[in-house]
Coordinates of C-alpha atoms and ligand atoms in Angstrom, one line a residue:
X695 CA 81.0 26.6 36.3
X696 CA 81.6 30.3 36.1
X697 CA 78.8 32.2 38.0
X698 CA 78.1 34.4 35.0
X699 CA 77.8 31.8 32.2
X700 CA 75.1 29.6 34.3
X701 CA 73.0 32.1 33.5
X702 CA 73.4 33.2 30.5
X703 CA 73.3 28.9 29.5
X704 CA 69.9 28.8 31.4
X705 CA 68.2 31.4 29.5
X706 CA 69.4 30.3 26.1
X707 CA 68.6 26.6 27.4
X708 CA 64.7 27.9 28.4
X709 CA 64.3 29.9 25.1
X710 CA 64.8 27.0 23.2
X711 CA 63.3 24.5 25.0
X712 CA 60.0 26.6 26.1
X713 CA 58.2 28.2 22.8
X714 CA 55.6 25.4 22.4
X715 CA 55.0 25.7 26.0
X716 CA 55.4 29.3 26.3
X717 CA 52.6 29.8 23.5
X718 CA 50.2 27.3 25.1
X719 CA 50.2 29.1 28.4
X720 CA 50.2 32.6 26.7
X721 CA 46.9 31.8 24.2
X722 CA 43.7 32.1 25.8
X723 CA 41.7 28.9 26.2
X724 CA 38.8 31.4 24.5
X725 CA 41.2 32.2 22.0
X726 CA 42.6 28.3 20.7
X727 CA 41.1 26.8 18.1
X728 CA 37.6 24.4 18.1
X729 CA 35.9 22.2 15.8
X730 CA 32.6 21.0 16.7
X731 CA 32.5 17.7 14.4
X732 CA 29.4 15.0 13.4
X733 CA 27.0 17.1 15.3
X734 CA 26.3 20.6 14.3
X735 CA 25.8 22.9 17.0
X736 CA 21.9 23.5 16.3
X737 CA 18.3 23.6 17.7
X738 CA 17.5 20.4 18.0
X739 CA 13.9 21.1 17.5
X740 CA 13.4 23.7 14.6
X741 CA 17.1 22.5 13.1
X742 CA 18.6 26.3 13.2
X743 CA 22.6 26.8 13.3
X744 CA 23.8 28.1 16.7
X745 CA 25.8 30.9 15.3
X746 CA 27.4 31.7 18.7
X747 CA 29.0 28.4 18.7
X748 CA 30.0 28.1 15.4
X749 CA 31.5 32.3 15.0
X750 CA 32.8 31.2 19.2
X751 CA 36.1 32.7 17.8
X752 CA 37.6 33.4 14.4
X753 CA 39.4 30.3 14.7
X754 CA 36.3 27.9 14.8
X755 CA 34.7 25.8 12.1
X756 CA 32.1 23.0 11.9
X757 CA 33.3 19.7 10.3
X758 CA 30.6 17.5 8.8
X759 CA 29.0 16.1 5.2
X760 CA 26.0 17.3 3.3
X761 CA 23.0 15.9 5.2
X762 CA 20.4 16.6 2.2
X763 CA 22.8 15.5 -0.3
X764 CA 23.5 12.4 1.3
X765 CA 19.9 12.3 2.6
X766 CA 18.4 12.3 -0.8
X767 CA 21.1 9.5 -2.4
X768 CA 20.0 7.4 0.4
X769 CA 16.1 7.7 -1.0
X770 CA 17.3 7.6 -4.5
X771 CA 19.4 4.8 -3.9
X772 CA 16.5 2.7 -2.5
X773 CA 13.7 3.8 -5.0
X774 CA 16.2 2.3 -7.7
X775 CA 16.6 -1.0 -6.2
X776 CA 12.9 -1.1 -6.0
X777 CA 12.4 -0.2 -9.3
X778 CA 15.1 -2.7 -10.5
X779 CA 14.3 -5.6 -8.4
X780 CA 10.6 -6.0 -8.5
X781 CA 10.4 -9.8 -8.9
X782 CA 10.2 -11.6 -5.9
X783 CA 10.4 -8.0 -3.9
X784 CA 6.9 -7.6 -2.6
X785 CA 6.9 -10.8 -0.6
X786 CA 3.0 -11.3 0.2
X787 CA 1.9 -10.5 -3.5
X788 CA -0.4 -7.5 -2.1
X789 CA 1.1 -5.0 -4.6
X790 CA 2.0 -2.8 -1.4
X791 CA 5.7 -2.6 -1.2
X792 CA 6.3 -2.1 3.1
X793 CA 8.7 -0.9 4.6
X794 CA 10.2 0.3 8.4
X795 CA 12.8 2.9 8.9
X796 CA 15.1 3.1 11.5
X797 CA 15.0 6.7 12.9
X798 CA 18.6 7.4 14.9
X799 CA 17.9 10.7 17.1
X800 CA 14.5 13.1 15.8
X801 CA 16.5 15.9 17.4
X802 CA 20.0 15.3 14.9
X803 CA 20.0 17.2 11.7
X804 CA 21.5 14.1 10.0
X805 CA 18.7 11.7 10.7
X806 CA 16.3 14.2 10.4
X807 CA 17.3 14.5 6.8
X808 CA 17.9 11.0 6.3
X809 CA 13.9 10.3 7.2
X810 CA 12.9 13.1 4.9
X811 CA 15.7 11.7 2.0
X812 CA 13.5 8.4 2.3
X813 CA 10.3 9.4 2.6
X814 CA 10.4 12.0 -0.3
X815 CA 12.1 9.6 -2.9
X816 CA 9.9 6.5 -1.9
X817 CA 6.6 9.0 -2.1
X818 CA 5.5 8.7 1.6
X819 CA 6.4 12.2 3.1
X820 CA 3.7 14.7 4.1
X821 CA 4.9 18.7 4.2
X822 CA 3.9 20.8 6.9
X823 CA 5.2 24.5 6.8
X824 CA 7.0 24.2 3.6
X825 CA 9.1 20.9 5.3
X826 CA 8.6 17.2 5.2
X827 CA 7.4 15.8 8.8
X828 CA 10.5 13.8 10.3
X829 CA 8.7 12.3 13.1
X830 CA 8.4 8.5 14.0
X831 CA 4.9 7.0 12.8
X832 CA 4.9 4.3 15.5
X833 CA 3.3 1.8 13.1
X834 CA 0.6 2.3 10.4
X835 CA -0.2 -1.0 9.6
X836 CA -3.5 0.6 7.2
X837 CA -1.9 3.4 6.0
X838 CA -4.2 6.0 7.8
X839 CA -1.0 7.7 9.7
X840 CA -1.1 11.5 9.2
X841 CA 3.1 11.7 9.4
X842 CA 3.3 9.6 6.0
X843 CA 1.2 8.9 3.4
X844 CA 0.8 5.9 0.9
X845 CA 3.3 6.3 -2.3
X846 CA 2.0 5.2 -5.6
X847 CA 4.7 3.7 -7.8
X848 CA 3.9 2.2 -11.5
X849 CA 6.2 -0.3 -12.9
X850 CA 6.2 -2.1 -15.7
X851 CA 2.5 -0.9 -15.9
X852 CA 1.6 -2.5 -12.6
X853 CA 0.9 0.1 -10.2
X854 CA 2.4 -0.6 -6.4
X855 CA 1.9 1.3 -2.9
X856 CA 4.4 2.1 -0.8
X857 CA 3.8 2.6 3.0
X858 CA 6.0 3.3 5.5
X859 CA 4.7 0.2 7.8
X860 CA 6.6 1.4 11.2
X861 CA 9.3 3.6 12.3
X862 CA 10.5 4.6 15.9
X863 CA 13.6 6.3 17.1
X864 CA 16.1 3.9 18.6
X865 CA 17.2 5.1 21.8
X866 CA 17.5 3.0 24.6
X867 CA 16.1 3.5 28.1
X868 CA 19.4 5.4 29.7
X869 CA 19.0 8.1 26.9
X870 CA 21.5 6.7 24.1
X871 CA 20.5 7.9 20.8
X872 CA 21.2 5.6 17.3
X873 CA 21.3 2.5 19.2
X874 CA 22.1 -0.5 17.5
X875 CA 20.5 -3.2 20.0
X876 CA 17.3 -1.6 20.5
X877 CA 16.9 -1.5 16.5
X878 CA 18.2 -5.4 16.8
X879 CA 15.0 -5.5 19.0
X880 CA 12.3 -3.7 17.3
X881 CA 12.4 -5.9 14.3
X882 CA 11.7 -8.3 16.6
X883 CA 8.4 -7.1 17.1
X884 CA 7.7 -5.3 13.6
X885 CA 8.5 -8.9 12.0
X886 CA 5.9 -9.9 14.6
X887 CA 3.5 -7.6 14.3
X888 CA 4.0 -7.3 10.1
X889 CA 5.0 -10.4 8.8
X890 CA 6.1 -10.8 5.0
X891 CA 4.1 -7.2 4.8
X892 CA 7.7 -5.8 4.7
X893 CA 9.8 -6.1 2.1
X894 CA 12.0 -3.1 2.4
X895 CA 14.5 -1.9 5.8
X896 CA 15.9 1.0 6.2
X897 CA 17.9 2.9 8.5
X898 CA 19.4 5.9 9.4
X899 CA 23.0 4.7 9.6
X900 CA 24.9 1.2 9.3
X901 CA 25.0 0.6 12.8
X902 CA 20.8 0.3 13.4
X903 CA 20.6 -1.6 9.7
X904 CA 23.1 -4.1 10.4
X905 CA 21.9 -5.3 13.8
X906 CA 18.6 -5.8 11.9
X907 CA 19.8 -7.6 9.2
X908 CA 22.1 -9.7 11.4
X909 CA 19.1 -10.4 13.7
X910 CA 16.5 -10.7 10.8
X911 CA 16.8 -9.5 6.9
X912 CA 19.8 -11.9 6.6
X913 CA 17.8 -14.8 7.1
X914 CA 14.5 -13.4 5.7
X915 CA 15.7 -12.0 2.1
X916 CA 15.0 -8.7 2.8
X917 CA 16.9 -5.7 1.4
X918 CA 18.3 -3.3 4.3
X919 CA 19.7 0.0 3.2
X920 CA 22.0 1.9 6.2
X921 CA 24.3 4.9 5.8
X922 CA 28.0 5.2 6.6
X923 CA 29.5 2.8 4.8
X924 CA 31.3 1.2 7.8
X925 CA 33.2 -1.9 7.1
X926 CA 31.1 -4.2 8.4
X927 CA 28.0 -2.8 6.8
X928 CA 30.3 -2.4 3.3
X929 CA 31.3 -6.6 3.7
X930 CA 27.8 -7.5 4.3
X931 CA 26.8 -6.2 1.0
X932 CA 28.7 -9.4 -0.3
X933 CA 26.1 -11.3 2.0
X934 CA 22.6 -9.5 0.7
X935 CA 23.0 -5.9 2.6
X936 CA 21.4 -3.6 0.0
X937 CA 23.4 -0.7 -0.1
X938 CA 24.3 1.9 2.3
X939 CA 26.3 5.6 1.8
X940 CA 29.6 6.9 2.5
X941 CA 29.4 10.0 4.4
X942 CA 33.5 10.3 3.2
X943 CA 34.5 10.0 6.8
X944 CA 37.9 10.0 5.7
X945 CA 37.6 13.4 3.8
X946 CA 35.5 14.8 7.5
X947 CA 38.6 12.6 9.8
X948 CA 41.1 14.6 7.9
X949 CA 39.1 17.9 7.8
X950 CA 38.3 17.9 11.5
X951 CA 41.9 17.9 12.3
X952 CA 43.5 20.1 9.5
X953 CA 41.8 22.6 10.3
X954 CA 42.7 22.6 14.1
X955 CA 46.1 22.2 12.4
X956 CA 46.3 25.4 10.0
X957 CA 44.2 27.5 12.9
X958 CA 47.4 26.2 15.3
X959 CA 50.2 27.4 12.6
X960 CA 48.5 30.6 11.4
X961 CA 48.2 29.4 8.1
X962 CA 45.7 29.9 5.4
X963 CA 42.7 27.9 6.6
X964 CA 42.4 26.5 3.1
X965 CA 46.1 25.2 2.9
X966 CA 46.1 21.3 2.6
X967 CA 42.4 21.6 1.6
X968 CA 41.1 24.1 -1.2
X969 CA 45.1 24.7 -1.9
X970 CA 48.1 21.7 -1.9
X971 CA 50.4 22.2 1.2
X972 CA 54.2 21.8 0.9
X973 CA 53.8 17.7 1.1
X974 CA 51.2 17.8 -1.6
X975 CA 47.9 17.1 0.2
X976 CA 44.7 18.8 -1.1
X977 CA 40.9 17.7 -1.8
X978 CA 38.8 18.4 -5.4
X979 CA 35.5 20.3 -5.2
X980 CA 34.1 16.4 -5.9
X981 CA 35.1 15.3 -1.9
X982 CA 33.4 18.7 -0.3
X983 CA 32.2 22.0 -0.4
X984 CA 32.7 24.8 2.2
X985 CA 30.3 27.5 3.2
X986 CA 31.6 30.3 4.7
X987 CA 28.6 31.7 6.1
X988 CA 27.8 28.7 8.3
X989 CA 31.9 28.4 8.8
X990 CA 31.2 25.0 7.7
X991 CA 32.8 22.3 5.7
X992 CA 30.8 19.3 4.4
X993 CA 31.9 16.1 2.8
X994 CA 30.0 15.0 -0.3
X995 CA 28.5 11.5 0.0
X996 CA 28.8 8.7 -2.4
X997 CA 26.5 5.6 -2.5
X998 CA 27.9 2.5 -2.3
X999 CA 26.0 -0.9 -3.5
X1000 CA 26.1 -4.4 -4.7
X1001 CA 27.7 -2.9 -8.2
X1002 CA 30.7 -1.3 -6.7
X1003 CA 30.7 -1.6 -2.8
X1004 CA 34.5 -3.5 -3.0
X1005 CA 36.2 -0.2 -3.6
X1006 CA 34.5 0.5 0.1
X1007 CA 35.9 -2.7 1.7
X1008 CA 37.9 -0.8 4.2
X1009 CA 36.3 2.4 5.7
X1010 CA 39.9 3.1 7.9
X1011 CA 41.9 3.5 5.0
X1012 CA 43.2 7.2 4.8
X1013 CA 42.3 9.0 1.8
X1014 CA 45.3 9.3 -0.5
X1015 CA 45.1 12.7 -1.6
X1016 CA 45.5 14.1 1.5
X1017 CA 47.8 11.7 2.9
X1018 CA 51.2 13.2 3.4
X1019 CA 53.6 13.5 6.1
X1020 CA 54.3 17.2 7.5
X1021 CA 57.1 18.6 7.8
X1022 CA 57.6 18.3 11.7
X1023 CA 59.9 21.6 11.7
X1024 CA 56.8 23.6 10.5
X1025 CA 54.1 22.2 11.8
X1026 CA 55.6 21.4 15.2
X1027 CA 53.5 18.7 17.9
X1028 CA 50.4 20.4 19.1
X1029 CA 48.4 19.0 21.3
X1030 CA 44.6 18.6 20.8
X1031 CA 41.8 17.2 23.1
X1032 CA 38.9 15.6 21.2
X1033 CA 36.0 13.8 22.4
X1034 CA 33.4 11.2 20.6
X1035 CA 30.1 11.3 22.3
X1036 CA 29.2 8.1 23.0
X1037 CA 32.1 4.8 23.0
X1038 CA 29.4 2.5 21.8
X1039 CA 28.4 4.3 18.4
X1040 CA 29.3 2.2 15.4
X1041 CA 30.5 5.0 13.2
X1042 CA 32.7 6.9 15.3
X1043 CA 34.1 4.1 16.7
X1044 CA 34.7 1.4 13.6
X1045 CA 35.3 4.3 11.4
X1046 CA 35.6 7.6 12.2
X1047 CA 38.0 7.4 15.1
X1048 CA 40.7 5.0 13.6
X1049 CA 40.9 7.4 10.9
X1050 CA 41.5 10.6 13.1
X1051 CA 44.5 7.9 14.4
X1052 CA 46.2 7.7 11.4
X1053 CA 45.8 11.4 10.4
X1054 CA 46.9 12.7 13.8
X1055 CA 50.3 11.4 12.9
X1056 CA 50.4 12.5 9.6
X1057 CA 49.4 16.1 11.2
X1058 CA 52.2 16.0 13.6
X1059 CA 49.6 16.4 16.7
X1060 CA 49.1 14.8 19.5
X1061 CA 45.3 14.2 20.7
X1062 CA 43.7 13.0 23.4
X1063 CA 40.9 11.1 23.0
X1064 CA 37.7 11.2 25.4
X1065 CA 35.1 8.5 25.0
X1066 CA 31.1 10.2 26.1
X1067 CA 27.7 7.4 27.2
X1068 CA 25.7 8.5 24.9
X1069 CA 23.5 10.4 27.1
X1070 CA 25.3 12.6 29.6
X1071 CA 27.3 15.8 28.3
X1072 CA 28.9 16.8 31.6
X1073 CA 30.0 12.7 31.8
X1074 CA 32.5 14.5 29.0
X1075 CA 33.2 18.4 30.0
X1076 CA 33.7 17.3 33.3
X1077 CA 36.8 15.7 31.5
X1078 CA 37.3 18.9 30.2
X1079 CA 38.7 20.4 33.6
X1080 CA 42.3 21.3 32.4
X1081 CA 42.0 23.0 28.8
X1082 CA 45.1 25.0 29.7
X1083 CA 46.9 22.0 28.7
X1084 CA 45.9 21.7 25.0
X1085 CA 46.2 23.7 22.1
X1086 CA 42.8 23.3 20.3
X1087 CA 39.6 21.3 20.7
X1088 CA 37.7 18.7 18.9
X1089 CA 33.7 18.4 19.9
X1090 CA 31.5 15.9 19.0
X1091 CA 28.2 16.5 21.3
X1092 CA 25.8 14.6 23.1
X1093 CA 23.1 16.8 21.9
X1094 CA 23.3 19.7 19.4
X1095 CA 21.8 22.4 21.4
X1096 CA 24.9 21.7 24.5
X1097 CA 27.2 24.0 22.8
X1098 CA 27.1 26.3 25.8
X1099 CA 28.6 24.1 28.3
X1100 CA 32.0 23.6 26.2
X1101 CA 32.1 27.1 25.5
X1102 CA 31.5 28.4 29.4
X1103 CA 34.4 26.4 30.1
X1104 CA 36.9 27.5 27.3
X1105 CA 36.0 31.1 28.8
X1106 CA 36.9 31.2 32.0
Ligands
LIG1496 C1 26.2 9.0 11.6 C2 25.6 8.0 12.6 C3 26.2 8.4 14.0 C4 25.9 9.8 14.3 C5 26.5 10.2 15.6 C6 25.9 10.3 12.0 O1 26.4 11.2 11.1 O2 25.7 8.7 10.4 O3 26.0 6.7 12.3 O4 25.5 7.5 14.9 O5 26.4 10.6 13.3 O6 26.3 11.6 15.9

């Protein structure tokens, strides 16, 4: 080949070949884009936004659903059934309507609001400070607990008391948070210790309620009320599952990565979202609201029971508003790292995660997925040694207040 084309055909060859590359190595890690997803970064004791982590750059959001709106469905949804299913519900006759709640983590904003959605709807919360206690009772088999207080509840001019019989925050001995089997195993001993005193379960998400039901409200008749809406919890409603909410995880899938998305191409942040993109996807103000000052969008929830639950059958099933191809030549392959933290929980893994699969192709990006225990955050930044090969982050922590230890390594 002549000495003085070779050149000239490497150079073109590398310019066309090396943008994407050329832009990941010349972008900051500090600079990329983040989402913190599921878990907000927060104070796990007083519940305050970390603000550092959420402004970390002006390319990073927070991608969740309203906790108090959801929260306070949940409670409403489970007052209703009381109120509309009163025969045959309080199983000893003793007018007291029981009930045990399945707390998921005291220190997560979402199942601190779930408790307090509850308690304030069935009449059992206690305010300290202005704020509804959230904390586990242990049990309160007489109704003297100082966390809760008896509810009085009139209907059909007989008057009924609710009390909170038990509740207890299912983590496991290694640390995990939300855990399904030791839920399965506290009912074990609350339906030991209680008896036909309860009549009501309910938990903080699907994956807590449905290993009680399976292990004990099946059998027993008893209504169990969860939250998320996962498949499995959505087909048992067929099979006496009360009712449970959908936190729109495909609205929050598709949010979590559109937004990495937009941040990548430079694009209004509220194309595909607020405003239809060239393909046609957008959301209504009815799927979630977006609050600037806590750069912070939230998916509205919707409950979902015995009268219309078959509309919820499958909780993988992309969301067909937003669900259009893009255009690969402007919104070329990125790639993203993303991490769940922890394998074993029911929602991120039965739901949330095989819908960020189907959206990441839809989004043109490539993402690597990282799988936490449940208990140990550096288990999953330690598997974030090489950032300098990805183009944005996805972050679901182990516990709200770690925000730190992602950011410390996206700065160096
Ligand atoms: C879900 C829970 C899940 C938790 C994980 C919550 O929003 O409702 O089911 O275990 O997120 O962080």
């Amino acid at each position: 080949m002549n000495k003085r084309v070779f050149p000239a055909l490497s150079l073109a060859l590398s310019l066309l070949l090396a943008p994407s590359m050329m832009l990941r190595a010349e972008v900051a890690n500090k600079d990329k884009p983040v989402v913190w997803y599921n878990r907000q970064p927060s104070n796990s004791s007083t519940g305050e936004l970390d603000m550092d982590a959420l402004q970390f750059n002006d390319k990073t959001y927070y991608v969740g659903f309203d906790a108090n709106q959801g929260a306070e469905l949940q409670g409403e949804m489970i007052l209703d059934y009381i109120k509309g299913h009163i025969d045959g519900l309080d199983r000893n006759g003793d007018k007291v309507i029981g009930y045990v709640l399945a707390i998921g983590d005291v220190g997560h904003n979402d199942s601190i609001a779930r408790t307090r959605g509850v308690r304030k709807a069935l009449g059992t919360a206690v305010e300290e400070d202005g704020k509804i206690k959230s904390d586990p009772v242990g049990t309160n088999a007489d109704g003297s607990s100082s966390v809760v207080q008896d509810g009085k509840l009139e209907i059909d001019g007989v008057e009924y008391t609710i009390r909170e019989l038990a509740s207890q925050e299912m983590k496991n001995t290694a640390g995990a948070t939300w855990d399904a089997a030791t839920a399965g195993n506290a009912i074990g001993i609350w339906s030991g210790d209680f008896g036909d005193q309860i009549d009501i379960v309910a938990s903080n998400n699907d994956g807590m309620g449905m290993a009680i039901f399976n292990n004990w409200s099946k059998e027993n008749n008893v209504p169990t009320f969860g939250y998320d809406a996962n498949s499995d919890a959505v087909q048992a409603i067929g099979e006496g599952y009360a009712g449970t909410i959908s936190q729109h995880a495909d609205v929050q899938a598709y949010l979590t990565l559109r937004v990495l998305r937009n941040a990548l191409d430079g694009v209004d942040i509220d194309t595909g979202i607020g405003t239809a993109d060239e393909a046609g996807n957008v959301l209504s103000d009815k799927d979630y609201v977006y609050r600037e000052d806590e750069r912070s969008y939230y998916a509205l929830n919707l409950a979902v029971t015995a009268e219309n639950y078959e509309q919820f059958l499958d909780s993988t099933a992309v969301y067909e508003p937003v669900s259009k191809q893009l255009d690969a030549e402007k919104a070329p392959v990125k790639k993203v790292w993303l991490n769940t933290y922890n394998s074993a929980d029911n929602f991120l893994g039965s739901t949330y995660k095989p819908l960020l699969q189907k959206y990441d192709d839809l989004l043109n990006l490539e993402v690597e997925y990282v799988d936490g225990d449940g208990q140990t955050e550096s288990n999953i930044t330690n598997r974030l040694a090489n950032p300098a090969e990805y183009d944005a982050f996805a972050i679901n922590m182990v516990k709200t207040d770690n925000a730190a230890s992602y950011m410390q390594i996206l700065q160096q």
